[in-house]
PDB file of C-alpha atoms in Angstrom:
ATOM      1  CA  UNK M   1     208.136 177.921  18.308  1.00  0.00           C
ATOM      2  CA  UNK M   2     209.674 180.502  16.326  1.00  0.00           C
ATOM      3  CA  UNK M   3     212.418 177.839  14.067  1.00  0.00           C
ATOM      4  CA  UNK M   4     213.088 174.490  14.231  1.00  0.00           C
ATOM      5  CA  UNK M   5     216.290 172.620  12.400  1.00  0.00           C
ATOM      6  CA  UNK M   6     215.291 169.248  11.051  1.00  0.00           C
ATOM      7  CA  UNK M   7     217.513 166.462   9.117  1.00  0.00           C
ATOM      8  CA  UNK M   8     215.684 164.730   6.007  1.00  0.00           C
ATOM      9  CA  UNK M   9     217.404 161.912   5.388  1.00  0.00           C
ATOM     10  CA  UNK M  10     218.767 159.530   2.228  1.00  0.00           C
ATOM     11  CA  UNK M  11     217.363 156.083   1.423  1.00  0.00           C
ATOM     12  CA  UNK M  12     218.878 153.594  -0.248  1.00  0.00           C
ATOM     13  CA  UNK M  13     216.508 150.780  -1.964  1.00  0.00           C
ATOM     14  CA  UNK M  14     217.850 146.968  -0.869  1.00  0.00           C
ATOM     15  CA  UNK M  15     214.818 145.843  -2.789  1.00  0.00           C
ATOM     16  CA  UNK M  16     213.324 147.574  -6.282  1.00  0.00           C
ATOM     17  CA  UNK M  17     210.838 144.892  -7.618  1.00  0.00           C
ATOM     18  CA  UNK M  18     208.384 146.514 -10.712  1.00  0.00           C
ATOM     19  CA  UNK M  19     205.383 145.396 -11.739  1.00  0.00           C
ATOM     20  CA  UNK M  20     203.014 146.342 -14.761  1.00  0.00           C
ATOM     21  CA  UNK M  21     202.329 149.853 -15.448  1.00  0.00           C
ATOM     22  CA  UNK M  22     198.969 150.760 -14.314  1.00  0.00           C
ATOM     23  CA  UNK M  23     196.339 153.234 -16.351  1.00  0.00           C
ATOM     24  CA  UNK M  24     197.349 156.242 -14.718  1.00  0.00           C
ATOM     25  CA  UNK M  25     200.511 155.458 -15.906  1.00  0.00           C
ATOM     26  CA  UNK M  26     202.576 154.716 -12.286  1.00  0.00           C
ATOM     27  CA  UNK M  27     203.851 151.524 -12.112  1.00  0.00           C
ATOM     28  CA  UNK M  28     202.805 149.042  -8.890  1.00  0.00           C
ATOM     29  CA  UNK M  29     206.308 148.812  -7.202  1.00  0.00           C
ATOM     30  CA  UNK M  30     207.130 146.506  -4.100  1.00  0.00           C
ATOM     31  CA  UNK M  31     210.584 147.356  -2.301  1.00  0.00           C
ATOM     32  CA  UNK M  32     212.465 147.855   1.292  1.00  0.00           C
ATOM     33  CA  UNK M  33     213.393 150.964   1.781  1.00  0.00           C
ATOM     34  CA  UNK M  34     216.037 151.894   4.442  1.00  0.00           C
ATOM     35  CA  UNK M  35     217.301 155.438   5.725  1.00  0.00           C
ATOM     36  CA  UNK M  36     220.795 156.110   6.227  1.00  0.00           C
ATOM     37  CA  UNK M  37     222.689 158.997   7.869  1.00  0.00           C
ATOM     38  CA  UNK M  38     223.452 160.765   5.059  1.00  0.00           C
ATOM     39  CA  UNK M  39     221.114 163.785   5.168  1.00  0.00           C
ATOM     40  CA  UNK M  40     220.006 167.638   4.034  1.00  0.00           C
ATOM     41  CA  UNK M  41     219.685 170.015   6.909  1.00  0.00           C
ATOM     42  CA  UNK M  42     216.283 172.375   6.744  1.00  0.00           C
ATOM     43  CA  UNK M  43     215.424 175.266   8.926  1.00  0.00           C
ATOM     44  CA  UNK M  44     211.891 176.481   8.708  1.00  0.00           C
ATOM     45  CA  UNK M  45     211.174 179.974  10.603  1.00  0.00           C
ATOM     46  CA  UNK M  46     208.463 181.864  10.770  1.00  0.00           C
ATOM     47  CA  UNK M  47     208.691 184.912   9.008  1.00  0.00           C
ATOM     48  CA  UNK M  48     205.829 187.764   6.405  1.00  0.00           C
ATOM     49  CA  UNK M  49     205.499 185.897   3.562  1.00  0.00           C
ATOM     50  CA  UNK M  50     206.767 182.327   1.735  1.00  0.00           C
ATOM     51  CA  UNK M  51     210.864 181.957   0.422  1.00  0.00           C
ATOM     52  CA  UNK M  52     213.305 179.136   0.617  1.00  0.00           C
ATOM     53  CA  UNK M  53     217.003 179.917   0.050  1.00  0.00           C
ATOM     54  CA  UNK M  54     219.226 177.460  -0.324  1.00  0.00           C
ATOM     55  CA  UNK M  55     222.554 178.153   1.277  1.00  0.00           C
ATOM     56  CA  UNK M  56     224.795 174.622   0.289  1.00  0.00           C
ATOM     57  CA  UNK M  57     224.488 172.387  -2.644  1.00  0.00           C
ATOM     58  CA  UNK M  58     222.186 173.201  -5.601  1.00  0.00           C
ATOM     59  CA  UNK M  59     218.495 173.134  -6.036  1.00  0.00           C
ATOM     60  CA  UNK M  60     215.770 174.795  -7.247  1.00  0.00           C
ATOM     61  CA  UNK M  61     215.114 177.421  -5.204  1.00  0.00           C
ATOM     62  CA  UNK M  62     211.452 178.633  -5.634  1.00  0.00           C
ATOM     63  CA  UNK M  63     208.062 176.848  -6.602  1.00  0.00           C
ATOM     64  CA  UNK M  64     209.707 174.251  -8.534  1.00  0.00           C
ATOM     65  CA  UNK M  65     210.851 173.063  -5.066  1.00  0.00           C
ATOM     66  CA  UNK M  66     208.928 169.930  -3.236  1.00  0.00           C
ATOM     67  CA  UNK M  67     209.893 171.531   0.102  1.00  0.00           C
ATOM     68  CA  UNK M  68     207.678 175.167  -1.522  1.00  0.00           C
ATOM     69  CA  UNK M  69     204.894 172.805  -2.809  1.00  0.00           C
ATOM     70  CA  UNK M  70     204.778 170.968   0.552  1.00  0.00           C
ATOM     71  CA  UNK M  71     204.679 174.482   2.476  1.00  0.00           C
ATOM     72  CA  UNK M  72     201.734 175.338   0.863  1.00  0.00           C
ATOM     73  CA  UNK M  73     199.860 172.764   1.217  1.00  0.00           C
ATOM     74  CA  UNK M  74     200.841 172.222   4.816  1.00  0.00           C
ATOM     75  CA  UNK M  75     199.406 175.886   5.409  1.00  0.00           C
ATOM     76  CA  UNK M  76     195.865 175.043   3.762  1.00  0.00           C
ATOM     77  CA  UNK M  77     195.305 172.332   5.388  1.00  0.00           C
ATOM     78  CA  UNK M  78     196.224 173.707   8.460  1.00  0.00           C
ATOM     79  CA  UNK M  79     193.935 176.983   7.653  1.00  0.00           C
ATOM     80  CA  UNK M  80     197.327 179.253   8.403  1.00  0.00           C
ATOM     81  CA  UNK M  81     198.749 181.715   6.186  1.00  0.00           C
ATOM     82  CA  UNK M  82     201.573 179.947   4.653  1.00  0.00           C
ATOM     83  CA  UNK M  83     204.366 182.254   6.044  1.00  0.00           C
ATOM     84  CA  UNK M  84     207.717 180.626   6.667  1.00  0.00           C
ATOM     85  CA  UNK M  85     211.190 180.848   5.232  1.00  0.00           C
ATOM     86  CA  UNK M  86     213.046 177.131   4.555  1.00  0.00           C
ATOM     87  CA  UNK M  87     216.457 177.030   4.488  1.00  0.00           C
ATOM     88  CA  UNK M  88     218.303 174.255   2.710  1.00  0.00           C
ATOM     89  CA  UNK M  89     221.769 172.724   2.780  1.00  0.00           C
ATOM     90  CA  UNK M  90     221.700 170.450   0.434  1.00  0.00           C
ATOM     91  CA  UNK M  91     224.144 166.982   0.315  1.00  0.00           C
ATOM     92  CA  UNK M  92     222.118 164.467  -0.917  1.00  0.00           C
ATOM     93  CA  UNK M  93     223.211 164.315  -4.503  1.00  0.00           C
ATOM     94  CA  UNK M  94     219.816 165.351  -6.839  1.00  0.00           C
ATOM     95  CA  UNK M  95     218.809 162.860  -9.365  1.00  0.00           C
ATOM     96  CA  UNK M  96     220.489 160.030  -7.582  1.00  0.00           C
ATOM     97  CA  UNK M  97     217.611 157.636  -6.542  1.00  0.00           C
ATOM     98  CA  UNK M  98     218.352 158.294  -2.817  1.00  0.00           C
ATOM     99  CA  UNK M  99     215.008 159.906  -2.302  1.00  0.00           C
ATOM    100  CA  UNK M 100     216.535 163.596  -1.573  1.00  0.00           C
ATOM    101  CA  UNK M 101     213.877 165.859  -2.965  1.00  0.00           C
ATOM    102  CA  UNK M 102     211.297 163.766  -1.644  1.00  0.00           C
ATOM    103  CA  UNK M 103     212.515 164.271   2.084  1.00  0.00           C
ATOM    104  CA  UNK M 104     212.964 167.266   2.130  1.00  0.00           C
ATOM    105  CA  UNK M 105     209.323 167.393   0.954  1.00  0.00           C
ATOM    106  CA  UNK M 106     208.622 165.219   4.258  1.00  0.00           C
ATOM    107  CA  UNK M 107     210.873 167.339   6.785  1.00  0.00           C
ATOM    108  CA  UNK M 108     208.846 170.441   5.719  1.00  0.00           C
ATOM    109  CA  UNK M 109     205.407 168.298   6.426  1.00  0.00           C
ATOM    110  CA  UNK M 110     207.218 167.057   9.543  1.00  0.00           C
ATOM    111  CA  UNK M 111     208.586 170.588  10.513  1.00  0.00           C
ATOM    112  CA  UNK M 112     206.214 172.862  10.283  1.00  0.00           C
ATOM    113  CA  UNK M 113     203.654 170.086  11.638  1.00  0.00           C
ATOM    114  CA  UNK M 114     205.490 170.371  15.298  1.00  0.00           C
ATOM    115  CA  UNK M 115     206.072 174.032  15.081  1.00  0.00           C
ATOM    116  CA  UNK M 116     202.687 174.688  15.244  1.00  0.00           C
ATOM    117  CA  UNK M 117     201.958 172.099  17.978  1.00  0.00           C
ATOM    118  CA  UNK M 118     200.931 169.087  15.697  1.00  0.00           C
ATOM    119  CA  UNK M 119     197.337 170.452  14.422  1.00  0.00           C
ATOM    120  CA  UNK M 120     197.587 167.738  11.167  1.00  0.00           C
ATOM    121  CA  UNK M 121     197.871 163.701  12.332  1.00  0.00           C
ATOM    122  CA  UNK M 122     199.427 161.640  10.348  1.00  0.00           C
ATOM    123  CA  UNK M 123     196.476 160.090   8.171  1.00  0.00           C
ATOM    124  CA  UNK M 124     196.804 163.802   6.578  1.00  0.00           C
ATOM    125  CA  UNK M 125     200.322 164.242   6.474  1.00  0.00           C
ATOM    126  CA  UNK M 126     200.300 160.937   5.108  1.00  0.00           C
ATOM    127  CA  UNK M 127     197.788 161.883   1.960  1.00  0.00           C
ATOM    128  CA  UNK M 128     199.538 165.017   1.526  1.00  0.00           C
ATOM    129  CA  UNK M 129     202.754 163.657   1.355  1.00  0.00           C
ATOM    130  CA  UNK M 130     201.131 161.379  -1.066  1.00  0.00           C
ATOM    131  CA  UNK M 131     200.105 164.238  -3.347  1.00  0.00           C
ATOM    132  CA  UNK M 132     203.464 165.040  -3.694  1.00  0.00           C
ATOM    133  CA  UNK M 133     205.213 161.944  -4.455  1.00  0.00           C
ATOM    134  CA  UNK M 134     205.246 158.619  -4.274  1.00  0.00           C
ATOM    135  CA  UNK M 135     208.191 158.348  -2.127  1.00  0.00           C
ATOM    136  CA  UNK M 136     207.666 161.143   0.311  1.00  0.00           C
ATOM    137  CA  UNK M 137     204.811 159.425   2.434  1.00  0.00           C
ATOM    138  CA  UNK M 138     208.004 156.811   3.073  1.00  0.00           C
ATOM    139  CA  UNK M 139     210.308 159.502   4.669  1.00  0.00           C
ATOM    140  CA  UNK M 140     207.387 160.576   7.213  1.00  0.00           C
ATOM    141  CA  UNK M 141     209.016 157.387   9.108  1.00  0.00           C
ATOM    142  CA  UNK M 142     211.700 156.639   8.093  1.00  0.00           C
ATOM    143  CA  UNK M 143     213.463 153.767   9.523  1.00  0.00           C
ATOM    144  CA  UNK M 144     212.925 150.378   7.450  1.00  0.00           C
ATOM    145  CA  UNK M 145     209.748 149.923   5.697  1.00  0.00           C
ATOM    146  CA  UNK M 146     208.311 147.780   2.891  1.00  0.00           C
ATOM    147  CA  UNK M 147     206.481 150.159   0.406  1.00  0.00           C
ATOM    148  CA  UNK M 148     203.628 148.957  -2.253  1.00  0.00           C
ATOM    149  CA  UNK M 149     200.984 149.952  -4.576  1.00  0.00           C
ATOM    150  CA  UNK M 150     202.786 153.036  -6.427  1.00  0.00           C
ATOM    151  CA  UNK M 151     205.015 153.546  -3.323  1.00  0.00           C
ATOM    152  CA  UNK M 152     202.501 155.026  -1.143  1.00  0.00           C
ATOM    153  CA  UNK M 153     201.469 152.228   0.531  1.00  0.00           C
ATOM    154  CA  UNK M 154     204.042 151.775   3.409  1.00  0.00           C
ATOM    155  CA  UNK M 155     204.483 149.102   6.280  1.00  0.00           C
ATOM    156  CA  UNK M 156     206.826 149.681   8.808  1.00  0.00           C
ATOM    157  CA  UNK M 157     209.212 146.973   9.334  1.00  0.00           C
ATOM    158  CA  UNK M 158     212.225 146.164  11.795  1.00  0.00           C
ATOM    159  CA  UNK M 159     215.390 148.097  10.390  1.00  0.00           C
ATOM    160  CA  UNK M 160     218.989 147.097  11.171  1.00  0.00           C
ATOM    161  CA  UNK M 161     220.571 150.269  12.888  1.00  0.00           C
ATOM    162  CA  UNK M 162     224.240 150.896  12.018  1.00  0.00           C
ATOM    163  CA  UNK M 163     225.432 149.010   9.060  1.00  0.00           C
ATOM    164  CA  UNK M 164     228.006 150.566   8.055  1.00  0.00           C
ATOM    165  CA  UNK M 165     227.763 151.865   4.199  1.00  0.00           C
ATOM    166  CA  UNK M 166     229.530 154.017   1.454  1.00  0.00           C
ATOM    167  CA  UNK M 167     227.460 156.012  -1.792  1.00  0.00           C
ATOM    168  CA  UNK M 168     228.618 156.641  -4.657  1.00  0.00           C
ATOM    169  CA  UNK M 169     227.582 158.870  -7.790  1.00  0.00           C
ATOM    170  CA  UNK M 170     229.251 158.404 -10.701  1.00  0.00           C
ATOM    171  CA  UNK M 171     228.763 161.372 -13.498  1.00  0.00           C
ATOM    172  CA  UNK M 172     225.526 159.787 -14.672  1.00  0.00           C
ATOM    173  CA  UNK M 173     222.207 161.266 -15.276  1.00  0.00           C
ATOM    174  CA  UNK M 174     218.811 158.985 -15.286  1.00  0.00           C
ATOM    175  CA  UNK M 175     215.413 160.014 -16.483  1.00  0.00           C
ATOM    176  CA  UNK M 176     212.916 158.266 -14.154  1.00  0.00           C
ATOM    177  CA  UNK M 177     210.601 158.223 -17.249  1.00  0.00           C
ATOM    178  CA  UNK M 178     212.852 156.823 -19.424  1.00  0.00           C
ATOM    179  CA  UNK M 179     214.160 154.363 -16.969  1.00  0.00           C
ATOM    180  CA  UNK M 180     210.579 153.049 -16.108  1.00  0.00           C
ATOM    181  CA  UNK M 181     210.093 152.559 -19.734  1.00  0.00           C
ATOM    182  CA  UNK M 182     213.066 150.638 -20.261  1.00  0.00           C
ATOM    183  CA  UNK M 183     212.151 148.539 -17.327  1.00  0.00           C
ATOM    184  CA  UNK M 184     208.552 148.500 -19.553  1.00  0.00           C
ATOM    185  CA  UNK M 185     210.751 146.557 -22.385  1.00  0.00           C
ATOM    186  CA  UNK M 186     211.877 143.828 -20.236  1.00  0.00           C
ATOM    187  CA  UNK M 187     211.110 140.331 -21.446  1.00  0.00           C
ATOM    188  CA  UNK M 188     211.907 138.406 -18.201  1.00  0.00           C
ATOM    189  CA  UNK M 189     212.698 140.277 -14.702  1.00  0.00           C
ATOM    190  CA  UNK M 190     214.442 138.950 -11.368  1.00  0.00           C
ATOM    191  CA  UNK M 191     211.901 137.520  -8.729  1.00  0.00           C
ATOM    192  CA  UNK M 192     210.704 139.881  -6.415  1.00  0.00           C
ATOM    193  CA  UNK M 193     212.871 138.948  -3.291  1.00  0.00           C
ATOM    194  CA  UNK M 194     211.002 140.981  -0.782  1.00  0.00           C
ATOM    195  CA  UNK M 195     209.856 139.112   1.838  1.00  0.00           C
ATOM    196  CA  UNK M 196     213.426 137.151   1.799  1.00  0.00           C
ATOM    197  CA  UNK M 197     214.596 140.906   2.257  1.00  0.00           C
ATOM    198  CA  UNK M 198     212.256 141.505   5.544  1.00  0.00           C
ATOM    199  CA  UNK M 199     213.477 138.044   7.056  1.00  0.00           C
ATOM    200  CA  UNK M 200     217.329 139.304   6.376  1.00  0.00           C
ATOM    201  CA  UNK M 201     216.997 142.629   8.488  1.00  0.00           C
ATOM    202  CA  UNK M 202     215.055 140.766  11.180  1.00  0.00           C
ATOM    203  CA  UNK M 203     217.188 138.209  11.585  1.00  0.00           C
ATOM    204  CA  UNK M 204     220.440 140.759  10.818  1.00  0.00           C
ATOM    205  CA  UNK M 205     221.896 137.918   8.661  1.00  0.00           C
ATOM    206  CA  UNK M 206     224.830 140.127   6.176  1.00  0.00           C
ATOM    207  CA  UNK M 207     225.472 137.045   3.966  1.00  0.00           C
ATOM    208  CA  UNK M 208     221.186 137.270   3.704  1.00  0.00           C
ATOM    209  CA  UNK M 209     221.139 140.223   2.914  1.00  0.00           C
ATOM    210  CA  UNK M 210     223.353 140.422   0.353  1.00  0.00           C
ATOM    211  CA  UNK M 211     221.987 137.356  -1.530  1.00  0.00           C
ATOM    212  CA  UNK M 212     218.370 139.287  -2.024  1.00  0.00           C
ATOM    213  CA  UNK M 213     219.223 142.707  -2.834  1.00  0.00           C
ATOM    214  CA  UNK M 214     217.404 143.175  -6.205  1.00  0.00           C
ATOM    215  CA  UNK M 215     216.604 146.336  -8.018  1.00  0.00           C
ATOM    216  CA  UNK M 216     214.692 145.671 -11.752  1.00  0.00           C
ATOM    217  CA  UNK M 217     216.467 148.764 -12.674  1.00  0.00           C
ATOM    218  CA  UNK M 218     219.737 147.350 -12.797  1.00  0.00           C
ATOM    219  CA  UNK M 219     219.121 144.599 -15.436  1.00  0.00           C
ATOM    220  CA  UNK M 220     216.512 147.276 -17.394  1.00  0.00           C
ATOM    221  CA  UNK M 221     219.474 150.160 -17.138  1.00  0.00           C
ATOM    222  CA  UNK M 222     223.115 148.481 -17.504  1.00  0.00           C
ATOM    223  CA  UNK M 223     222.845 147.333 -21.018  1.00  0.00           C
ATOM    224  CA  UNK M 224     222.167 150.932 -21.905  1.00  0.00           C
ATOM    225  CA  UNK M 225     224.227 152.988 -19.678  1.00  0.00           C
ATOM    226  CA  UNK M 226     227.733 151.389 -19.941  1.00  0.00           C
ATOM    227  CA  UNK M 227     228.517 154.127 -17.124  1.00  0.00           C
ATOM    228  CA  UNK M 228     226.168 152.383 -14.434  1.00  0.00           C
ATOM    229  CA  UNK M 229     227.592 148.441 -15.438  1.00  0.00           C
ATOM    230  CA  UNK M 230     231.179 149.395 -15.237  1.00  0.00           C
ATOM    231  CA  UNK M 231     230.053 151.337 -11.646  1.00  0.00           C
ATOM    232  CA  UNK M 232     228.815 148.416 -10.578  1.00  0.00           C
ATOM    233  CA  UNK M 233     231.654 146.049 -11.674  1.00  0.00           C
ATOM    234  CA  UNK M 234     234.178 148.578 -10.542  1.00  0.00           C
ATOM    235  CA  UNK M 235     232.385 148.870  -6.615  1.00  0.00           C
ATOM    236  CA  UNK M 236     231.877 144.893  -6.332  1.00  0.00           C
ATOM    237  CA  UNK M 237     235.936 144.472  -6.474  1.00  0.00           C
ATOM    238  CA  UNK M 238     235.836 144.878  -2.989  1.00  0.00           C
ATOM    239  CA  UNK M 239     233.351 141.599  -1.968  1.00  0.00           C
ATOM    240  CA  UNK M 240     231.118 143.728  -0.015  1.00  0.00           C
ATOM    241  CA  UNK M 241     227.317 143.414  -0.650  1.00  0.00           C
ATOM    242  CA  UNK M 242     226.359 146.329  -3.368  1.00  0.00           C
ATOM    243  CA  UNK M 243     223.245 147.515  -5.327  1.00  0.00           C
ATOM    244  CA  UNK M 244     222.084 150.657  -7.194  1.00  0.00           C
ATOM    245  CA  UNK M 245     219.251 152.767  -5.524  1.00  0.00           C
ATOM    246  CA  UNK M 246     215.855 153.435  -6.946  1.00  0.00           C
ATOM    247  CA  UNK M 247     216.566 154.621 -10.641  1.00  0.00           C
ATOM    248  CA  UNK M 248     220.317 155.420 -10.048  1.00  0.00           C
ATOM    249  CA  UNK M 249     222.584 157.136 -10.493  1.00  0.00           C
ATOM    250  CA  UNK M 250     223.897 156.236  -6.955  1.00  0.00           C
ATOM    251  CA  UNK M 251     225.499 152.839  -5.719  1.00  0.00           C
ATOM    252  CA  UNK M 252     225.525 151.810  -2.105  1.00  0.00           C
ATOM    253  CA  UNK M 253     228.289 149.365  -0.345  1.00  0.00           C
ATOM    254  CA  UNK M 254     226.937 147.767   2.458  1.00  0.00           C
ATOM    255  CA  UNK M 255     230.420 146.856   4.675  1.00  0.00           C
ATOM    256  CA  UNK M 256     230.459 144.282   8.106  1.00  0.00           C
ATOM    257  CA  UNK M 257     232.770 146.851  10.097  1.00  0.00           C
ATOM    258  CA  UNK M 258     233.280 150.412   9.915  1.00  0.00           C
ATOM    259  CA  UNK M 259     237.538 150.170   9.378  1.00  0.00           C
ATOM    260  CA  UNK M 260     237.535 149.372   5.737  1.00  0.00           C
ATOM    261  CA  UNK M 261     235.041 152.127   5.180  1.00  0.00           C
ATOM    262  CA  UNK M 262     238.160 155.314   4.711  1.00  0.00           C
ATOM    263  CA  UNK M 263     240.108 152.668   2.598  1.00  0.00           C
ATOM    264  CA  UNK M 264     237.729 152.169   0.115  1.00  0.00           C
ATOM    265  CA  UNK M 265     236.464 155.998   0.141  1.00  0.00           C
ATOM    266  CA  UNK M 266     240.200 157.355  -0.110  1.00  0.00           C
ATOM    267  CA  UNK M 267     240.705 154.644  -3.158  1.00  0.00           C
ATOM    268  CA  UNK M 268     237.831 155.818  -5.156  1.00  0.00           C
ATOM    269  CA  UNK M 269     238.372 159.399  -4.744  1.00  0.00           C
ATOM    270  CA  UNK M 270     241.945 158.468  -5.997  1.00  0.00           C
ATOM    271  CA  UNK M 271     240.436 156.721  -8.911  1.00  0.00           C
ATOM    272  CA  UNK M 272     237.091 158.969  -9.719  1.00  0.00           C
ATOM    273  CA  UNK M 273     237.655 162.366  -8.606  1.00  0.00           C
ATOM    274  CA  UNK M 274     234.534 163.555  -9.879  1.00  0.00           C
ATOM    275  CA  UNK M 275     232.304 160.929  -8.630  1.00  0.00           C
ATOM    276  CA  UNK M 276     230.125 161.984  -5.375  1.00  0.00           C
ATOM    277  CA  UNK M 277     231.709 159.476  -2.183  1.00  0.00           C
ATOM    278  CA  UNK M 278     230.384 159.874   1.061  1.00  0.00           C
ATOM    279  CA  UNK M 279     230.449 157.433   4.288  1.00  0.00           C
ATOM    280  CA  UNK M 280     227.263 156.548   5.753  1.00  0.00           C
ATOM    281  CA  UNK M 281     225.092 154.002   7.773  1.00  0.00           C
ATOM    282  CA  UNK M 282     221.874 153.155   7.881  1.00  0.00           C
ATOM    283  CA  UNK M 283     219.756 154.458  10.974  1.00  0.00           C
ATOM    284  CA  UNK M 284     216.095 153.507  12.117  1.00  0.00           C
TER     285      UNK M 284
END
């Protein structure tokens, strides 16, 4: 196999519950995770020597790269030359806590694991992944899953296929550091609503679902980013079940049907021209 085209995928966070930070200064985490449509495209070709180009959006385009970092490594382990070129279209928004760097990170892994006829399982892709972040072991499945420990720790679960959802970026920048310390300051934080979160996509229960999203972020972060509170109150006028994902910046709508889905969009692009809108659902 000379190419292959793979999509790496967004995730949106209905869950965010953060614990204590450890020694090695990660903090234990618990949360369900979800994919949704929403995706980069990658290309990964053989070719004389290691590049990456990226041909829609913006991001780094050399070693600063996960996708370069995962490359290499990939080619170690496997004991090949690490010769390909990745291609990347870009369209998850960066620095959005929608997991985009992260799998694109996995789609190389993923990639370059079936062009060369699967020589790494996935015990290995899973500790490489790992080594790279603690999200991208996550987006080796995708799907629903409920992910511990510093992230890495992930457990499958059943996903709900098809809900139909919008994201949203307003013009807000978070520091994952900062945020994490802020969350650090907390006197008193939100149950961790996990498990009630499992039992919600099992049973495919909306009104449950909504009732137990919970993401410590948002009570650490709103009080000092007035951007991210008025988001929020601003995307809840509509009733629909909403939450921020991971650190932020980006919001996610979670909507019963599909029709109400180019209202809304075509309403905030009215009001926020400069925000990032884009229709979605989640897939397993």
């Amino acid at each position: 196999m000379q190419s292959i085209i793979i999509n790496a995928h967004a995730k949106i966070n209905l869950t965010l519950y953060v614990g204590n930070v450890l020694e090695n200064g990660y903090h234990n985490i618990d949360t369900v995770m979800h994919t949704v449509e929403l995706h980069d495209i990658i290309t990964l070709s053989k070719a004389s020597r290691l590049s990456l180009a990226v041909t829609e959006g913006t991001a780094p385009s050399g070693e600063d790269n996960l996708m370069w970092r995962a490359a290499v490594l990939f080619a170690k382990e496997a004991q090949i030359e690490p010769k390909f070129h990745l291609e990347l279209k870009k369209r998850i928004p960066s620095q959005a806590g929608l997991g985009g760097g992260s799998s694109d990170a996995a789609a190389v892994l993923k990639g370059l694991n079936q062009m060369f006829d699967y020589p790494l399982d996935m015990e290995i892709l899973h500790r490489l992944a790992a080594s790279l972040g603690a999200d991208v072991p996550f987006f080796l499945y995708e799907g629903a899953a409920r992910c511990r420990g510093i992230g890495t720790d992930v457990t499958l679960i059943q996903g709900w296929n098809g809900i139909p959802a919008i994201i949203v970026k307003p013009d807000e920048h978070i520091s994952t550091a900062i945020a994490y310390a802020q969350i650090d300051m907390l006197k008193e934080k939100r149950n961790n609503f996990s498990d009630e979160m499992v039992l919600a996509l099992k049973s495919k229960n909306l009104k449950l679902l909504q009732k137990y999203l919970m993401n410590h972020f948002e009570e650490a972060l709103f009080s000092k980013h007035s951007v991210l509170l008025d988001t929020s109150v601003y995307l809840h006028q509509w009733g629909y079940p909403c939450g921020m994902s991971g650190s932020g910046a980006a919001f996610f709508i979670l909507l019963n049907n599909s029709a109400k889905a180019d209202e809304i969009i075509t309403t905030i692009s009215m009001d926020k021209p400069t925000w990032f809108v884009a229709k979605t659902e989640t897939i397993i």
